[in-house]
Tab-separated table of C-alpha atoms in Angstrom:
chain	number	residue	atom	x	y	z
A	261	MET	CA	-0.043	0.049	-0.015
A	262	GLN	CA	1.741	3.713	-0.931
A	263	ARG	CA	1.523	6.079	1.502
A	264	ARG	CA	0.305	9.750	0.712
A	265	SER	CA	3.261	11.720	0.897
A	266	SER	CA	3.436	15.337	2.856
A	267	GLY	CA	5.411	18.212	2.316
A	268	ALA	CA	6.861	17.679	5.432
A	269	GLU	CA	9.023	15.022	3.657
A	270	SER	CA	10.298	17.392	0.772
A	271	PRO	CA	13.846	18.796	1.479
A	272	ILE	CA	14.698	21.657	3.836
A	273	PRO	CA	17.396	24.518	2.669
A	274	LYS	CA	20.555	24.549	4.921
A	275	ARG	CA	20.650	28.718	5.297
A	276	GLN	CA	18.398	30.713	6.718
A	277	PRO	CA	17.705	33.010	4.204
A	278	ALA	CA	16.865	30.220	1.757
A	279	LYS	CA	14.372	28.801	4.491
A	280	ILE	CA	12.625	32.135	4.480
A	281	LYS	CA	12.347	32.270	0.815
A	282	ALA	CA	11.223	28.884	0.790
A	283	LEU	CA	8.538	29.654	3.119
A	284	GLN	CA	7.020	33.108	1.199
A	285	GLN	CA	7.092	30.945	-1.544
A	286	THR	CA	5.042	28.076	0.037
A	287	VAL	CA	2.389	30.790	1.637
A	288	GLY	CA	1.876	31.824	-1.831
A	289	VAL	CA	1.421	28.165	-3.292
A	290	ILE	CA	-1.101	27.773	-0.119
A	291	ARG	CA	-2.879	31.181	-1.228
A	292	LEU	CA	-3.377	30.069	-4.740
A	293	ALA	CA	-4.556	26.487	-3.903
A	294	ILE	CA	-6.835	27.561	-1.380
A	295	GLU	CA	-8.553	30.492	-4.139
A	296	ARG	CA	-8.737	27.731	-6.985
A	297	LYS	CA	-10.055	25.188	-4.586
A	298	ARG	CA	-7.323	22.369	-5.019
A	299	TRP	CA	-7.364	21.090	-1.513
A	300	ASN	CA	-4.864	18.386	-1.500
A	301	GLU	CA	-2.303	21.016	-3.167
A	302	ALA	CA	-3.042	23.296	-0.366
A	303	ARG	CA	-2.436	20.544	2.466
A	304	TYR	CA	0.697	19.610	0.640
A	305	ALA	CA	1.805	22.586	0.927
A	306	LEU	CA	0.531	23.473	4.661
A	307	SER	CA	2.656	20.425	5.487
A	308	ARG	CA	5.710	21.592	3.997
A	309	ALA	CA	5.114	25.149	5.801
A	310	ARG	CA	4.693	23.781	8.991
A	311	ALA	CA	8.090	22.062	8.694
A	312	LEU	CA	9.815	25.486	7.597
A	313	THR	CA	8.587	27.231	9.865
A	314	GLY	CA	9.427	24.549	12.918
A	315	ALA	CA	13.029	24.761	11.070
A	316	LEU	CA	13.452	28.658	11.679
A	317	PRO	CA	13.738	30.394	15.053
A	318	THR	CA	10.471	31.604	16.810
A	319	ASN	CA	11.405	35.519	16.264
A	320	VAL	CA	12.044	35.000	12.321
A	321	ALA	CA	9.537	35.377	10.001
A	322	VAL	CA	6.470	36.640	11.941
A	323	GLN	CA	4.458	38.135	9.284
A	324	GLU	CA	4.389	34.841	7.192
A	325	ARG	CA	3.772	32.764	10.260
A	326	GLU	CA	0.555	35.206	10.608
A	327	GLN	CA	-0.296	34.746	6.774
A	328	LEU	CA	-0.232	30.938	7.609
A	329	SER	CA	-2.377	30.832	10.579
A	330	ALA	CA	-4.999	32.773	8.414
A	331	LEU	CA	-4.813	30.456	5.717
A	332	ARG	CA	-4.884	27.625	7.913
A	333	LYS	CA	-8.237	29.120	9.368
A	334	LYS	CA	-9.528	29.383	5.467
A	335	TYR	CA	-8.555	25.892	4.630
A	336	ALA	CA	-10.224	24.334	7.694
A	337	ALA	CA	-13.459	26.130	6.980
A	338	ARG	CA	-13.419	24.832	3.200
A	339	ASN	CA	-16.320	22.379	3.886
A	340	THR	CA	-18.658	24.552	5.841
A	341	PRO	CA	-21.859	25.907	4.311
A	342	ALA	CA	-20.969	29.403	3.384
A	343	ALA	CA	-17.540	28.569	1.862
A	344	LYS	CA	-19.504	25.831	-0.520
A	345	SER	CA	-22.036	28.303	-1.471
A	346	GLY	CA	-19.500	30.884	-2.762
A	347	LYS	CA	-21.594	33.551	-1.827
A	348	GLN	CA	-19.394	35.556	0.765
A	349	THR	CA	-19.499	39.407	0.979
A	350	LYS	CA	-20.405	40.507	-2.712
A	351	ALA	CA	-19.957	43.985	-3.820
A	352	THR	CA	-23.137	45.824	-4.025
A	353	PRO	CA	-23.643	46.952	-7.830
A	354	THR	CA	-23.055	50.545	-8.716
A	355	GLY	CA	-25.118	52.689	-11.011
A	356	ARG	CA	-24.406	53.290	-14.753
A	357	ALA	CA	-21.884	55.405	-15.580
A	358	GLY	CA	-23.061	59.349	-16.346
A	359	GLY	CA	-26.545	58.260	-15.172
A	360	LYS	CA	-28.478	60.413	-12.996
A	361	LYS	CA	-28.038	60.167	-8.936
A	362	PRO	CA	-30.786	60.085	-6.566
A	363	ALA	CA	-30.978	63.426	-4.405
A	364	PRO	CA	-30.121	62.714	-0.750
A	365	LYS	CA	-33.003	62.566	1.362
A	366	THR	CA	-33.666	64.963	3.699
A	367	SER	CA	-34.646	63.627	7.097
A	368	SER	CA	-37.690	65.695	8.931
A	369	LYS	CA	-36.889	66.726	12.279
A	370	LYS	CA	-39.235	65.089	14.577
A	371	LYS	CA	-39.425	65.091	18.199
A	372	PRO	CA	-38.124	61.809	19.737
A	373	THR	CA	-40.663	60.016	21.707
A	374	ALA	CA	-40.603	57.743	24.625
A	375	LYS	CA	-41.320	54.941	22.419
A	376	ASP	CA	-38.296	55.682	20.329
A	377	ALA	CA	-36.113	56.043	23.548
A	378	ALA	CA	-37.261	53.005	24.873
A	379	GLN	CA	-36.338	50.901	21.493
A	380	LYS	CA	-33.286	52.594	21.456
A	381	SER	CA	-31.769	51.893	24.838
A	382	LYS	CA	-32.940	48.208	25.387
A	383	PRO	CA	-30.217	46.109	25.966
A	384	ALA	CA	-29.626	42.539	24.810
A	385	PRO	CA	-30.943	39.803	27.038
A	386	VAL	CA	-28.396	37.806	28.644
A	387	ARG	CA	-28.649	34.343	29.144
A	388	ASP	CA	-27.755	32.796	32.744
A	389	LEU	CA	-25.912	29.396	32.274
A	390	GLY	CA	-25.669	28.771	35.932
A	391	ASP	CA	-22.705	26.488	37.524
A	392	ARG	CA	-20.907	24.820	34.572
A	393	PHE	CA	-18.074	22.583	34.988
A	394	ILE	CA	-15.664	21.967	31.975
A	395	ASN	CA	-14.054	18.832	31.336
A	396	ARG	CA	-10.434	19.125	31.042
A	397	ALA	CA	-9.790	15.734	30.258
A	398	ALA	CA	-11.641	15.695	27.063
A	399	LEU	CA	-10.126	19.104	25.842
A	400	GLY	CA	-6.683	17.415	26.216
A	401	TYR	CA	-5.472	19.094	29.108
A	402	VAL	CA	-3.071	16.923	31.733
A	403	PRO	CA	-2.742	17.575	35.312
A	404	GLY	CA	0.306	19.547	35.728
A	405	THR	CA	1.132	20.833	32.444
A	406	GLU	CA	-0.836	24.126	32.779
A	407	THR	CA	0.942	27.352	33.460
A	408	ARG	CA	-0.412	29.500	36.218
A	409	ALA	CA	-0.211	33.420	36.039
A	410	GLN	CA	1.531	34.520	38.984
């Protein structure tokens, strides 16, 4: 049985500037693969990027790491209904060039009534969840590994 290869197996450059350049190229590949919905290519490039970031010191390529985390979120959201429909934040259509623009509406000054004031100042209801306990073991926390703020 043949095993699917990941990008982590590909060779990592020796020098740090070459690693940074390879990481930047990989981020570009991930971005393009996600835009074109090439999920296998994106997964491969994400694993390569993870190997490259692991080979770099933490304080290096901070901007690329931020871009990577945003791309990971996009990749993780690929099967959600919003991502499938493709109807995310479309721009509003503009009128014809050189066409007539509608006149701005003038607001008639009316006195605020008690009914208007009551509607505006009404806060959103807050649900009381009571005393809930979090199952830390189910979330993967092992006793003795958490750090406490002192």
